[in-house]
Amino acid sequence: MKKKDKVLIFDTTLRDGEQAPGASMNENEKLEVALALEKLGVDIIEAGFPVSSEGDFNSVKNVARHVKKSMICGLARSIKKDIDAAYNAVKIAKSGRIHVFLATSKIHLEHKLRKNQDEILQMAVDAVKYARKKIDDIEFSPEDASRSEKEFLYRIIEAVIKAGATTVNIPDTVGYSTPAEYGQLIADIKNNVPNINKAIISVHCHDDLGLAVANSLSAVYSGARQVECTINGIGERAGNASMEEIVMAIKTRNDFFGCSTNIKTQEICKASRLVSKLTGFVVPPNKAIVGANAFRHESGIHQDGVLKERTTYEIMQPEDVGFVGTGLVLGKHSGRHAFQSRLKSLSIEIKDKDLDKAFDRFKSVADKKKQVYDEDLIAIVEDELKMVKRTWDLADLETTSGTDVTPNVKVVLKSKNKKYEAVSSGDGPVDACYKAIDKVTKMKGELLDYAIHSVTRGKDALGEVTIKLKMKDKKVIAHGTSTDIIVASAKAYINAVNKILA
Ligand code: KIV
Ligand code: ZN
């Protein structure tokens, strides 16, 4: 395949994705996502907006320091202090990019920027020239491009390329465009900007009308060679174009698009799970590519067809995206070796010292639950091992609740081999449990969000509780799993407290 047939994947999960209300991640979590994106084969990682806060600056720098294979990009408005901050954050990277943006639509010019087109064009050119003196790889975005006057768009794109922009990105900032219209816009830019061959055309679509992926793909068909997207499609308002959908559409319909990406698609589900865990945004079961039902055939006719010939109803293979099925894998009689080799086949890396802990937990789950599925194993390992330093551990929990009794919970927590207990009543067993934990830890948390879902099917399924907790002005997301939902709730809360203390 020729170079011009490669579509670069620019992931903005850590910048536009993180702008989704409630999706914020801390520095370590952002690095974890960045390393997963690198493993996925993402070409460019937009790691943040460095001028926006000290925290953002530090996390872009942290990502730039650790990620070696992907290019690291920092966002900047078209002003010097933003460009300086972006440069200072990415300069340590093996390869770095500054992404400069400035709005070009009439609405933004009149009401937000209060400048005319000539002033905007000059600002954009000055910004790109200034950034280009610092670094060779510059992306320019005319914000709200899809609602901008085309003639002005052509003019500004030509000018910024002349000033040194190496990628020009065409954002559908408010998710207003439609596939035919947006594809035409890219074709028009190709035909009307004289120096367009000196830059890569990128696209950046929002999902306000549910068209972000369709618009991006239409642009690829018209010749765009970079797509900006996020894992699970998270982002401002309704979100951004979802990376997994873009990548798999290009791969599956190579006959139509005639191009490819550098993404190692087998890593997709893993990255999706990670982003969902860290942001607390649960992936809906019917979500294309990564939803729990994406490869499940329920209808008898479909099942029969797939058994006879997979391609009757399957256009992709679950293994292609690293999809973990619900095949029965282990039970309470399974030994350590079977456990270890199943983890290996799920590409779950586990250190020898952690194996005992994970195996003990597996055994206690298998005792309660006859069948342990792949998803259960993933939840167990993530629950047990991906943990910050533990100040508190759950040692015991007893609950009383019912239709006509006040819920009452006794919790016993362990810290440095000493046990502490407290009892509390509450509006429900979860409330009582959280109040009892607060009494032991002498910290009071504000529960911002609480969600529970079953990891697999069946009455004996593991329940996974995800909470968002505010304590001491810090907000954290944490998880806990157990076949008992009050125990899972307690674990999630204790994990949140440990995160805050760490
Ligand atoms: O949606 C948008 O216009 C953006 C720009 C900063 C590229 O996110
Ligand atoms: Zn955006």
Short mmCIF file of C-alpha atoms and ligand atoms in Angstrom, two decimals, residues 12 15-16 19 46 75 99 101 139 141-144 169 171-174 204 206 228 236-237 240, ligand 1:
data_model
loop_
_atom_site.label_atom_id
_atom_site.label_comp_id
_atom_site.label_asym_id
_atom_site.label_seq_id
_atom_site.Cartn_x
_atom_site.Cartn_y
_atom_site.Cartn_z
CA THR A 12 -7.64 12.94 21.38
CA ARG A 15 -7.73 16.14 25.42
CA ASP A 16 -11.17 16.40 23.77
CA GLN A 19 -13.33 17.42 28.23
CA GLU A 46 -3.08 14.61 21.70
CA LEU A 75 -3.12 21.94 21.96
CA HIS A 99 -1.77 21.90 17.44
CA PHE A 101 -6.47 26.46 16.56
CA GLU A 139 -1.19 21.29 12.95
CA SER A 141 -7.39 23.86 12.99
CA PRO A 142 -9.86 26.48 11.76
CA GLU A 143 -12.36 25.86 14.55
CA ASP A 144 -15.99 25.49 13.40
CA ASN A 169 -7.49 19.87 10.42
CA PRO A 171 -13.24 20.44 12.59
CA ASP A 172 -16.97 19.91 12.58
CA THR A 173 -16.84 21.50 16.01
CA VAL A 174 -20.56 21.45 16.76
CA HIS A 204 -12.26 16.12 13.55
CA HIS A 206 -18.31 15.75 16.93
CA GLU A 228 -9.08 12.65 14.99
CA GLU A 236 -17.39 17.23 24.57
CA ARG A 237 -21.20 16.99 24.71
CA ASN A 240 -16.11 12.69 19.26
O1 KIV B 1 -13.91 20.57 18.11
C1 KIV B 1 -12.99 21.36 17.84
O2 KIV B 1 -13.11 22.26 17.02
C2 KIV B 1 -11.73 21.18 18.55
C3 KIV B 1 -10.56 21.95 18.04
C4 KIV B 1 -9.71 22.46 19.14
C5 KIV B 1 -9.81 21.14 17.06
O3 KIV B 1 -11.64 20.36 19.43
#
